[in-house]
Coordinates of C-alpha atoms in Angstrom, one line a residue:
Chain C
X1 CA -15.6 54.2 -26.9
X2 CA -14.5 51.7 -29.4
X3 CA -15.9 48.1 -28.8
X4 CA -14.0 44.9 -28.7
X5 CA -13.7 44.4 -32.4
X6 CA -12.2 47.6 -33.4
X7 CA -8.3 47.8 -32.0
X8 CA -7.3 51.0 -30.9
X9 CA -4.0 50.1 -32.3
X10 CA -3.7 48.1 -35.3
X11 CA -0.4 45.7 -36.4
X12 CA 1.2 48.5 -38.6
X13 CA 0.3 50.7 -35.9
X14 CA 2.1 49.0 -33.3
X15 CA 5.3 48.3 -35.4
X16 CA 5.5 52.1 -36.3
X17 CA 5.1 53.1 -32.4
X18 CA 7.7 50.2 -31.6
X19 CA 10.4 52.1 -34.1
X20 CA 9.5 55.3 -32.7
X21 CA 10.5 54.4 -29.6
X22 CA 13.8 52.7 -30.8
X23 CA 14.7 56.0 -31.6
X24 CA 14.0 57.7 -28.8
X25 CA 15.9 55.0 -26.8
X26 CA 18.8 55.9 -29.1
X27 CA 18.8 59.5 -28.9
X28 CA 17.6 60.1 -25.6
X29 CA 20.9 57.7 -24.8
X30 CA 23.1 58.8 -27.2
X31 CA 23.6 55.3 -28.8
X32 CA 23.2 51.4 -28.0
X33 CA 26.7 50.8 -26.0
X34 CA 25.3 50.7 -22.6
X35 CA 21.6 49.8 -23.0
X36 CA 19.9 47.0 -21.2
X37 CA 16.1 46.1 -22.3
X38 CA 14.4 44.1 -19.8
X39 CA 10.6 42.8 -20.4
X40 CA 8.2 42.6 -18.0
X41 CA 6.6 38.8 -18.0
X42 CA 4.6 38.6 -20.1
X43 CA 3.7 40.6 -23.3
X44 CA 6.7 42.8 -22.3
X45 CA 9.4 40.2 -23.1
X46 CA 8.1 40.1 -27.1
X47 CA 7.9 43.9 -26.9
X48 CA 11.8 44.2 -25.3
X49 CA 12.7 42.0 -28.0
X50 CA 11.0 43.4 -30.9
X51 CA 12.6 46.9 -29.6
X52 CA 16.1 45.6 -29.2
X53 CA 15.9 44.2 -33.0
X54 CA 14.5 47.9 -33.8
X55 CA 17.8 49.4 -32.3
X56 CA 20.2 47.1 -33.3
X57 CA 19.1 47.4 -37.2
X58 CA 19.6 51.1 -36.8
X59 CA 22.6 50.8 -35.2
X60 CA 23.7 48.3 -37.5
X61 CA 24.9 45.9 -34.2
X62 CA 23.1 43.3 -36.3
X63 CA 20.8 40.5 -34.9
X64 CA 21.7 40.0 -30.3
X65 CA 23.7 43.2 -30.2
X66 CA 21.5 44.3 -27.9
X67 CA 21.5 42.4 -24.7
X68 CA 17.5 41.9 -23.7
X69 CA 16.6 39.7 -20.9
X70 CA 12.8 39.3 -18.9
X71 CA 11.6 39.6 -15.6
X72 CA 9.2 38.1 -13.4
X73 CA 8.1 40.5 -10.8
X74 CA 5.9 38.3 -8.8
X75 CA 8.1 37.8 -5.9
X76 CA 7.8 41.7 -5.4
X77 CA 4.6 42.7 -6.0
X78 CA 3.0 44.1 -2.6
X79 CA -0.4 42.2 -3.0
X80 CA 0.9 38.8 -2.0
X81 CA -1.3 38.9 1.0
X82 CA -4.2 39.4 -1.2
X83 CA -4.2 37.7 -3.8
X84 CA -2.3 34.6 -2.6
X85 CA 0.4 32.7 -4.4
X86 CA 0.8 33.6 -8.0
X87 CA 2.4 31.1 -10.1
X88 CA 6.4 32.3 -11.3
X89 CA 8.3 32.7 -14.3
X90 CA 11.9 33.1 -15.2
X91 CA 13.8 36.2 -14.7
X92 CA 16.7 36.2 -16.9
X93 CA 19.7 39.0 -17.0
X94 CA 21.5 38.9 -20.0
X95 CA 24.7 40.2 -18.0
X96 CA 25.5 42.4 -15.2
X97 CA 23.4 45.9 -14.5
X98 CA 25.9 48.1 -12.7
X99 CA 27.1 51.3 -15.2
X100 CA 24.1 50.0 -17.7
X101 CA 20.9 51.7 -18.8
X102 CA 17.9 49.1 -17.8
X103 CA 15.0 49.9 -20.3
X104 CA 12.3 48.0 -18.6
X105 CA 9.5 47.4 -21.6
X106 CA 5.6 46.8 -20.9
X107 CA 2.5 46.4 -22.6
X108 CA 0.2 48.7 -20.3
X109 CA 0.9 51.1 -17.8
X110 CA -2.1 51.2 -15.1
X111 CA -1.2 51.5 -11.8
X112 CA 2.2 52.0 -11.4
X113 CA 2.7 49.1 -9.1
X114 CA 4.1 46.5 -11.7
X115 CA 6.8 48.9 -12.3
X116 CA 7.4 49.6 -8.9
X117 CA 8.3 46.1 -8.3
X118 CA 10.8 45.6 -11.3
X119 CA 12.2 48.6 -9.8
X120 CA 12.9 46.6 -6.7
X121 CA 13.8 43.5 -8.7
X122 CA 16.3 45.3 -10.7
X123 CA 18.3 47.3 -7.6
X124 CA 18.4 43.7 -6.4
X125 CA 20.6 42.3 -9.1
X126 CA 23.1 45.4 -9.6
X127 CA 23.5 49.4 -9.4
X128 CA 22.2 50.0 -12.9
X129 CA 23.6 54.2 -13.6
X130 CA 19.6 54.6 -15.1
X131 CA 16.4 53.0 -15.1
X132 CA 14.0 54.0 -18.0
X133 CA 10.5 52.7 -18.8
X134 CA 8.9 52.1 -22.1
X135 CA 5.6 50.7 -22.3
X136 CA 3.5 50.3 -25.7
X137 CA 0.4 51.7 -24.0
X138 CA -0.3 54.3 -21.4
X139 CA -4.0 54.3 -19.8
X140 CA -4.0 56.4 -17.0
X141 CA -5.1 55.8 -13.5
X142 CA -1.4 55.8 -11.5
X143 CA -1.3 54.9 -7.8
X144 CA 2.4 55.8 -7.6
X145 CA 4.2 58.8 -8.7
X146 CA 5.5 56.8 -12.1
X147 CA 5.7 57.9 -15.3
X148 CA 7.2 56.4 -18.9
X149 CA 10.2 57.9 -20.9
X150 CA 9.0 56.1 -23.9
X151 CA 5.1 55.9 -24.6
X152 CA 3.5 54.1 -27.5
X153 CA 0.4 55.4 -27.5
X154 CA -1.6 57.5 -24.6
X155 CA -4.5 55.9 -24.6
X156 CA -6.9 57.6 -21.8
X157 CA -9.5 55.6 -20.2
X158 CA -12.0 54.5 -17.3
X159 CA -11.2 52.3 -14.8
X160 CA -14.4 50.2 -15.6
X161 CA -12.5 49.2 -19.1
X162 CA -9.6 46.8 -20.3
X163 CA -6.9 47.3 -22.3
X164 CA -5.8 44.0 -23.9
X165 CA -2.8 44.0 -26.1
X166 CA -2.3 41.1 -28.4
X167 CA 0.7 40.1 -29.7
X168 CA 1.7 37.6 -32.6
X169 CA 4.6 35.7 -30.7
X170 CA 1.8 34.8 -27.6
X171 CA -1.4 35.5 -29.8
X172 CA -1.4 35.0 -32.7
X173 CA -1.6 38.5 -33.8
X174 CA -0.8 42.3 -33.2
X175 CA -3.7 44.3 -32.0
X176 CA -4.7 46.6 -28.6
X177 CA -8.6 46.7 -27.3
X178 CA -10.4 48.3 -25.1
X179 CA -13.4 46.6 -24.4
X180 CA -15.6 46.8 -20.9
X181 CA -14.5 45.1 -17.7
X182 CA -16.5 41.5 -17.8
X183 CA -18.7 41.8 -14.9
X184 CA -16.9 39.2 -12.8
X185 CA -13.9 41.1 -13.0
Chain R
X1 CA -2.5 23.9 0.9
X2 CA -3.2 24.6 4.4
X3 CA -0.7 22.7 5.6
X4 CA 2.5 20.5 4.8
X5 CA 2.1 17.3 6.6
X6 CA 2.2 14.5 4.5
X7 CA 3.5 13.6 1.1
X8 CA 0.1 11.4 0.8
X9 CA -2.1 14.4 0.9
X10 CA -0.5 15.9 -2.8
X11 CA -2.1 14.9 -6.0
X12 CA 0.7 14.7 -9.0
X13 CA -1.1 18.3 -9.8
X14 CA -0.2 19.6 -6.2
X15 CA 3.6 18.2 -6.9
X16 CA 3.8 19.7 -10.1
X17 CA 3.3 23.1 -8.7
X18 CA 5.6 23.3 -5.9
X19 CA 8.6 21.9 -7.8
X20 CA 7.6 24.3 -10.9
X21 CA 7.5 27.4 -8.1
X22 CA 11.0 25.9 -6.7
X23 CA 12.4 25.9 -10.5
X24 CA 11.4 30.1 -10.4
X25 CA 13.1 30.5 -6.8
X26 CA 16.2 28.3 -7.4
X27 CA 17.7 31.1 -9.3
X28 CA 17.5 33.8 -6.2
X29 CA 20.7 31.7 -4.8
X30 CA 22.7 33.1 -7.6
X31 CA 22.2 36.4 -7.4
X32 CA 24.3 39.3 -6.0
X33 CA 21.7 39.9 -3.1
X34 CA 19.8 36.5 -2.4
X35 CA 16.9 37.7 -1.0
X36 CA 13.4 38.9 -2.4
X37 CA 10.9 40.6 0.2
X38 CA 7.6 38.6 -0.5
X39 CA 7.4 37.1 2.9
X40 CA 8.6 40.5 4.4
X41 CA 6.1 40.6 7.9
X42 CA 5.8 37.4 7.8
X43 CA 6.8 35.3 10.9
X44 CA 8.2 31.3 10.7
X45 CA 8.9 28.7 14.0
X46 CA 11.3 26.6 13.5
X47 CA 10.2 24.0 16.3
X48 CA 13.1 21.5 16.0
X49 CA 12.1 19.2 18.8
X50 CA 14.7 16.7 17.7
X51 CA 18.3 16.6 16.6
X52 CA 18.9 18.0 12.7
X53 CA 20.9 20.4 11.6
X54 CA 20.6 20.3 7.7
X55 CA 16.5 20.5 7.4
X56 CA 16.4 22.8 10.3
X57 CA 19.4 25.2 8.6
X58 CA 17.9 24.8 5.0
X59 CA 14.4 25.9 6.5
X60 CA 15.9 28.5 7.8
X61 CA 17.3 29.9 4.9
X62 CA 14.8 29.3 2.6
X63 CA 12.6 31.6 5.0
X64 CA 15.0 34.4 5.0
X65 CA 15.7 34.7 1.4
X66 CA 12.1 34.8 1.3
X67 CA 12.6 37.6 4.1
X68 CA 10.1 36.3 6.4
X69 CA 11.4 36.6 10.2
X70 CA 12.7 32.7 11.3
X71 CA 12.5 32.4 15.0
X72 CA 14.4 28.9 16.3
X73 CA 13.1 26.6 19.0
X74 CA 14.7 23.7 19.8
X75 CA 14.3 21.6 22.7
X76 CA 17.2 22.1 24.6
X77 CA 17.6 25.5 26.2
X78 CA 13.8 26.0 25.9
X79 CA 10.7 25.4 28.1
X80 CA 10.6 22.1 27.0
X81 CA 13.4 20.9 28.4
X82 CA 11.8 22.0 31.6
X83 CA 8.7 19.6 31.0
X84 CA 6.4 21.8 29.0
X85 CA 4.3 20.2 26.8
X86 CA 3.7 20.1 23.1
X87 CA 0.3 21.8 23.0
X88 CA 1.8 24.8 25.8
X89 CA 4.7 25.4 23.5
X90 CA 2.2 25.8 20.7
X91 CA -0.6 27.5 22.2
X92 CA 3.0 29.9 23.3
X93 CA 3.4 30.1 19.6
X94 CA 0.0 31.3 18.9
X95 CA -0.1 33.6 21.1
X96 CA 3.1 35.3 19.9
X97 CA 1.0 35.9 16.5
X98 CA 3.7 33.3 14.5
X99 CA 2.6 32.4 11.0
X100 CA 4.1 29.4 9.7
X101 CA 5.4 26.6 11.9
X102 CA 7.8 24.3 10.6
X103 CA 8.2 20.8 12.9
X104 CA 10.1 17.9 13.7
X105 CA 8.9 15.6 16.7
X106 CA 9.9 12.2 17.6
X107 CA 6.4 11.1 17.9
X108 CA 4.3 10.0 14.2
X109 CA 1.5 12.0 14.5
X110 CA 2.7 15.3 15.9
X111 CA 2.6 17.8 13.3
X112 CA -1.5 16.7 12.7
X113 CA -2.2 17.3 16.2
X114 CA -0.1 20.7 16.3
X115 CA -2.6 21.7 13.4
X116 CA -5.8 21.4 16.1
X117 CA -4.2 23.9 18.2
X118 CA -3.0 26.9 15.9
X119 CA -3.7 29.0 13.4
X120 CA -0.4 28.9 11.6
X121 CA 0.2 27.1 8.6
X122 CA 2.0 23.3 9.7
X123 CA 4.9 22.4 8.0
X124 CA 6.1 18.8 8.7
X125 CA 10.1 18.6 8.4
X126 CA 10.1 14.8 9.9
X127 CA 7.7 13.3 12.8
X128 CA 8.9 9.7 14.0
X129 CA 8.7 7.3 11.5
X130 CA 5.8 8.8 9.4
X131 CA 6.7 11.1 7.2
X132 CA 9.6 13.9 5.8
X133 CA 7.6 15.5 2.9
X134 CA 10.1 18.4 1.8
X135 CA 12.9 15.2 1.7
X136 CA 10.3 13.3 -0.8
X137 CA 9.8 16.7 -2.9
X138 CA 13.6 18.0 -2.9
X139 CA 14.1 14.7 -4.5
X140 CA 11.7 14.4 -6.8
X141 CA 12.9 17.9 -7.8
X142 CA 16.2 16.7 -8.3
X143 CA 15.4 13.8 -10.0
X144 CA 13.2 15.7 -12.4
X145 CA 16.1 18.4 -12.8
X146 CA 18.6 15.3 -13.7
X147 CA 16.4 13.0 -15.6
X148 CA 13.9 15.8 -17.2
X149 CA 11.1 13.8 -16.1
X150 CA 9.7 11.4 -12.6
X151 CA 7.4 9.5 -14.8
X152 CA 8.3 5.5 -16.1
X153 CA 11.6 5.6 -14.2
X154 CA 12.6 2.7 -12.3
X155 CA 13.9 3.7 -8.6
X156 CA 15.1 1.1 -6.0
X157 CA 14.9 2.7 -2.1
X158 CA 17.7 0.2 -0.3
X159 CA 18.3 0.0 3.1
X160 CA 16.5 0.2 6.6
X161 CA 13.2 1.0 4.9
X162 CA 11.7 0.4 8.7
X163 CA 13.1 3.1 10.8
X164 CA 12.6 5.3 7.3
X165 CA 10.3 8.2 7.1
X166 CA 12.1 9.4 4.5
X167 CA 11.8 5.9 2.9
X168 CA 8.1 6.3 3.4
X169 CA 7.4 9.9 2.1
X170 CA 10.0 9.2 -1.1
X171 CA 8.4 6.2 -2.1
X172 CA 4.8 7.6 -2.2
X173 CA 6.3 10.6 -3.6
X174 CA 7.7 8.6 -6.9
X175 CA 4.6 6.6 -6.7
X176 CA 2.0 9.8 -7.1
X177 CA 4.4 11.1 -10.1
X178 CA 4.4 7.8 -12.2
X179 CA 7.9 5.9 -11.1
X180 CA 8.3 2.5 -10.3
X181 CA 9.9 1.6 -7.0
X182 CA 11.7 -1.4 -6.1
X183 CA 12.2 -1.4 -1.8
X184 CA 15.5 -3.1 -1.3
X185 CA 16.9 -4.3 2.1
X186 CA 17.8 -7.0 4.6
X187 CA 13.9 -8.2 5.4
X188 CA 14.6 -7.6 9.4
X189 CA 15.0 -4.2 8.3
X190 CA 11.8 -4.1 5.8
X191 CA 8.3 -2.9 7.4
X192 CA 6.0 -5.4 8.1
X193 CA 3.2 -4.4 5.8
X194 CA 5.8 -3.5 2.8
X195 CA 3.6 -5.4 0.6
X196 CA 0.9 -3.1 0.7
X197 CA 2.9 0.1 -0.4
X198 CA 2.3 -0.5 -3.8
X199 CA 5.8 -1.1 -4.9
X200 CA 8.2 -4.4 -5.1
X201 CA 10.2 -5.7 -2.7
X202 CA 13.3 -7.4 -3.0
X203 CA 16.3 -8.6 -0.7
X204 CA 19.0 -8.6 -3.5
X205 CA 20.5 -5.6 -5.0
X206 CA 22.4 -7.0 -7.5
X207 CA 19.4 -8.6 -9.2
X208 CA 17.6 -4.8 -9.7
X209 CA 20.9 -2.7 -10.1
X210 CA 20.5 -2.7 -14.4
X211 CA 17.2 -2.1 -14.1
X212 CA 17.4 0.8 -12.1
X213 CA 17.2 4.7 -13.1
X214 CA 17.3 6.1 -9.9
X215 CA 18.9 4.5 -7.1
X216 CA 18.0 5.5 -3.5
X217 CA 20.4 5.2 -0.6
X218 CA 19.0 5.1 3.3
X219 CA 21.2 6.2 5.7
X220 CA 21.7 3.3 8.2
X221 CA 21.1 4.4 11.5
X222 CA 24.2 3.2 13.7
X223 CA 22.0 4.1 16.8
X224 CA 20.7 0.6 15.6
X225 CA 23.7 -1.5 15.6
X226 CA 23.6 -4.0 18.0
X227 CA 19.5 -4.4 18.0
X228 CA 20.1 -7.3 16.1
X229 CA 18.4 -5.9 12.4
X230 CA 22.3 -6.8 11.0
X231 CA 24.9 -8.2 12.1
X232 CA 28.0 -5.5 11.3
X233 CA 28.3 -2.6 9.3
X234 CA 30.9 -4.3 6.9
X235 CA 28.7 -7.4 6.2
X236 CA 25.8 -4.3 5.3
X237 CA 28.3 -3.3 3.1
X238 CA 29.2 -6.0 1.1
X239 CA 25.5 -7.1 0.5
X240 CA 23.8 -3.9 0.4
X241 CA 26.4 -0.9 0.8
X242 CA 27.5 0.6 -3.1
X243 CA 30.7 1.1 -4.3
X244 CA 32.3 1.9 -7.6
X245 CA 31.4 -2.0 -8.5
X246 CA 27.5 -1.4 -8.2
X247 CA 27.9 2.2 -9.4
X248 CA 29.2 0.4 -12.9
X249 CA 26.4 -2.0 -13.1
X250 CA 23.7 0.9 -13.2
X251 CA 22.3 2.0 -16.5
X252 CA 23.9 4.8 -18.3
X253 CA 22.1 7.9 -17.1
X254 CA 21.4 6.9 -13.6
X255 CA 22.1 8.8 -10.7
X256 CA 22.3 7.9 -7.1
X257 CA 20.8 9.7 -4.2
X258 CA 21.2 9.7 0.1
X259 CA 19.3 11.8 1.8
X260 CA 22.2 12.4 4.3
X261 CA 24.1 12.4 6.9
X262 CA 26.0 9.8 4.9
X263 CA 28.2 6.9 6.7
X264 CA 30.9 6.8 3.9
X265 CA 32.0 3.2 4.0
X266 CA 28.7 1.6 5.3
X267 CA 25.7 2.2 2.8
X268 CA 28.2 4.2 -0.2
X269 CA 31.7 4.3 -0.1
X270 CA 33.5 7.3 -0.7
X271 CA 34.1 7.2 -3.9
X272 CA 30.6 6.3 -4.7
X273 CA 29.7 9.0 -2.7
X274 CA 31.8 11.0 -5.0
X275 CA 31.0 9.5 -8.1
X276 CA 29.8 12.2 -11.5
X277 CA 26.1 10.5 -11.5
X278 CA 25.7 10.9 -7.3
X279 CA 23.7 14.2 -6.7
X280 CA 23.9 14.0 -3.0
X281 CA 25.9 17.6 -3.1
X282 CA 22.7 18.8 -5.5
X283 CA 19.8 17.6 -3.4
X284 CA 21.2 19.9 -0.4
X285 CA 21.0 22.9 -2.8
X286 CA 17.5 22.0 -4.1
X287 CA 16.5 21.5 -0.9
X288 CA 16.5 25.5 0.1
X289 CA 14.2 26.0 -3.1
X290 CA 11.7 23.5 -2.8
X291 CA 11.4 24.8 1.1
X292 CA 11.1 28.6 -0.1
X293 CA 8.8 26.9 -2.8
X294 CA 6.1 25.4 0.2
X295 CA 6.9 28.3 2.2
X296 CA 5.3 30.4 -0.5
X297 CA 2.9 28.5 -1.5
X298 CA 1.6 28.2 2.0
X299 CA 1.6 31.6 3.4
X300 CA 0.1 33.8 0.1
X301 CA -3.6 35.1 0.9
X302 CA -5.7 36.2 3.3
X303 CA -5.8 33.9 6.0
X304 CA -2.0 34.4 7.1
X305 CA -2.4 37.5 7.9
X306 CA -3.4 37.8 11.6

């Protein structure tokens, strides 16, 4: 397994995943007119964004003609009683849902449960006419039955490891690890 | 937090992170369905054992947009009305497996004692002359939506500041987060120890009206007319009621706030009440989110669940 100073995924490796999956969006939808991205809080609102720039420069919509918004799914995750009160973020809809197609954008799949919930958070704004998921990274390990439409990269792994995805809007720069769960964790 | 009971017991820190929270639920209002399930299961008292409507309504909601379960108990048409007492009604309460009790009680004190008996979080919505500490934090919330910040602004708190809990809870509230506070008021109607709270005192409005960011309005309680604290509700208003005269000789930027109910034509007059920089109308609204806000923050983790 690569240790935490090699990245699985490297910046130009990431950018040509992200306009992969632009183009996917497209042709799987036949076209931009009635897409919605929406980023997950919080490494999925640069990714949403970053893909909405992708589309819109093949489409030629120019800069905003895709509408992108984020989501904070806290209120509806189901381990409130567990882990207590987490602290929130914005949600923001850049318009009304119902007819659209809601891309919701990630940096890792895991579990399944972080998508369930912006399920839930979406179907509580509007009747969107599709839901798709795309998520930069996907490692395995679902609890729910869940899958992606768009994948970066599968990236198959044990549940003792992290995934860390690094981004140069939050981080500084663009990189994924996988390095071992710190003991503590 | 284990409990809400007293503005006192909140570092700035502790402040800070319920009116952030409220600033990420304010939003649910807005929506198409305003609701999100994160208290789903869970169960909240309303044990109103004294008149309100507006806290006791604005609990409510803030609850069931959370989608908790809100049961209402007030004293009349319950057991207490038939002499039961405070500690039987809770030790009821407990017993039904409720999670979250939110209180009013004529007598200071009662929300602390109500915390010996039950395992439910305590939420204080007004006991006696004590303390209101959602009323301090809805307004510092509004205060920091208007002005962007609490800290270095001048505030004067006018009118009968004795009888006040929500006097009381605002004042430390502005106090914790950095503001200045001025208590203005007729001195019958001024607590005795005043002195001690850490603010100024002063008997004429006029004097700190351009020096004044935030100006507080108490309602005067007519219940008090006649107990010899003033002598008539239009002599209150000519010396310490505002108008649009007063209004003009704030600062640019200020805004004035009442808790409610308002007596339009004793401590504001209508148009005052009225007025662009009044956010009497916005302090309602915030008041649902800062509720959900405490709400949330109190009933997360193990411990609430039975």
């Amino acid at each position: 397994m690569p240790s935490a100073g090699a990245p699985v995924l490297a910046a130009q490796d990431i950018a040509r995943a992200l306009k992969r999956m632009a183009h996917e969006i497209l042709e799987r939808n036949k076209g931009a007119e009635r897409l919605v991205l929406m980023g997950i809080r919080t490494r999925g609102i640069p990714l949403a964004e970053r893909l909405a720039g992708g589309i819109a420069e093949i489409e030629g919509t120019g800069p905003g003609g895709v509408p992108c918004g984020s989501l904070d799914v806290t209120l509806y995750r189901d381990d409130y009683a567990r882990t207590g009160p987490l602290p929130l973020g914005a949600t923001r809809f850049p318009g009304p849902v119902d007819g659209k197609v809601v891309v919701l954008v990630d940096d890792v799949l895991y579990t399944g449960r972080t998508i369930r919930a912006a399920m839930d958070a979406v179907m509580d704004y509007g009747r969107p006419r599709a839901i798709q998921l795309a998520v930069l990274v996907d490692r395995g390990h679902r609890e729910l039955p869940i899958r992606a439409d768009y994948v970066g990269k599968n990236l198959p792994t044990s549940d003792d490891q992290e995934v860390k995805v690094h981004l140069r809007e939050r981080d500084g720069s663009d990189e994924v690890l996988v390095r071992r769960r710190e003991a503590a964790a | 937090m284990d409990h809400l009971l007293s503005i006192q017991d909140l570092t700035a820190a502790d402040i800070t992170t319920i009116l952030d929270t409220a600033a990420g639920l304010k939003d649910i209002a807005l929506r198409p369905i305003k609701k999100v399930p994160t208290l789903r299961g869970r169960t909240v008292c309303n044990l109103f054992l004294e008149d309100s409507t507006r806290t006791r309504i604005s609990f409510e909601i803030a609850a069931k947009r959370l989608s908790a379960d809100v049961i209402n108990f007030s004293a009349k048409g319950s057991s207490v009305s038939k002499g039961e007492s405070l500690k039987d009604t809770a030790l009821t309460l407990q017993a039904m497996g409720v999670d979250a009790i939110v209180i009013r009680h004529a007598a200071s004190g009662a929300p602390q004692q109500l915390t010996r008996w039950v395992d439910a979080k305590v939420l204080n919505a007004g006991d006696g002359w004590h303390q209101h500490p959602t009323q301090a934090l809805l307004d510092l919330f509004t205060i920091r939506e208007r002005l962007g910040h609490v800290e270095g602004l001048r505030a004067a708190i006018v009118g009968d500041v004795f009888h006040s809990r929500v006097a009381r809870s605002v004042c430390q509230g502005l106090l914790t987060m950095g503001a200045e506070v001025t208590i203005v008021g007729p001195p019958t109607l001024l607590p005795p120890r005043v002195d001690t709270w850490g603010a100024a005192v002063s008997a004429d409005l006029d004097a700190v009206l351009d020096k004044t960011d935030v100006l507080y309005l108490l309602r005067v309680q007519r219940e008090r007319m006649g107990q010899q604290f003033f002598p008539s509700s239009r002599e209150y208003a000519r010396i310490w009621g505002v108008d649009r005269d007063r209004l003009a000789r704030l600062p640019e930027g200020a805004i004035v706030m009442h808790p409610g109910p308002m007596n339009r034509g004793v401590e504001i007059s209508a148009d005052a009440a009225d007025a662009a920089n009044s956010v009497i109308t916005e302090q309602v609204t915030n008041g649902i989110a800062v509720r959900m806000s405490c709400l949330y923050l109190l009933l997360g983790g193990e411990q609430a669940t039975a």
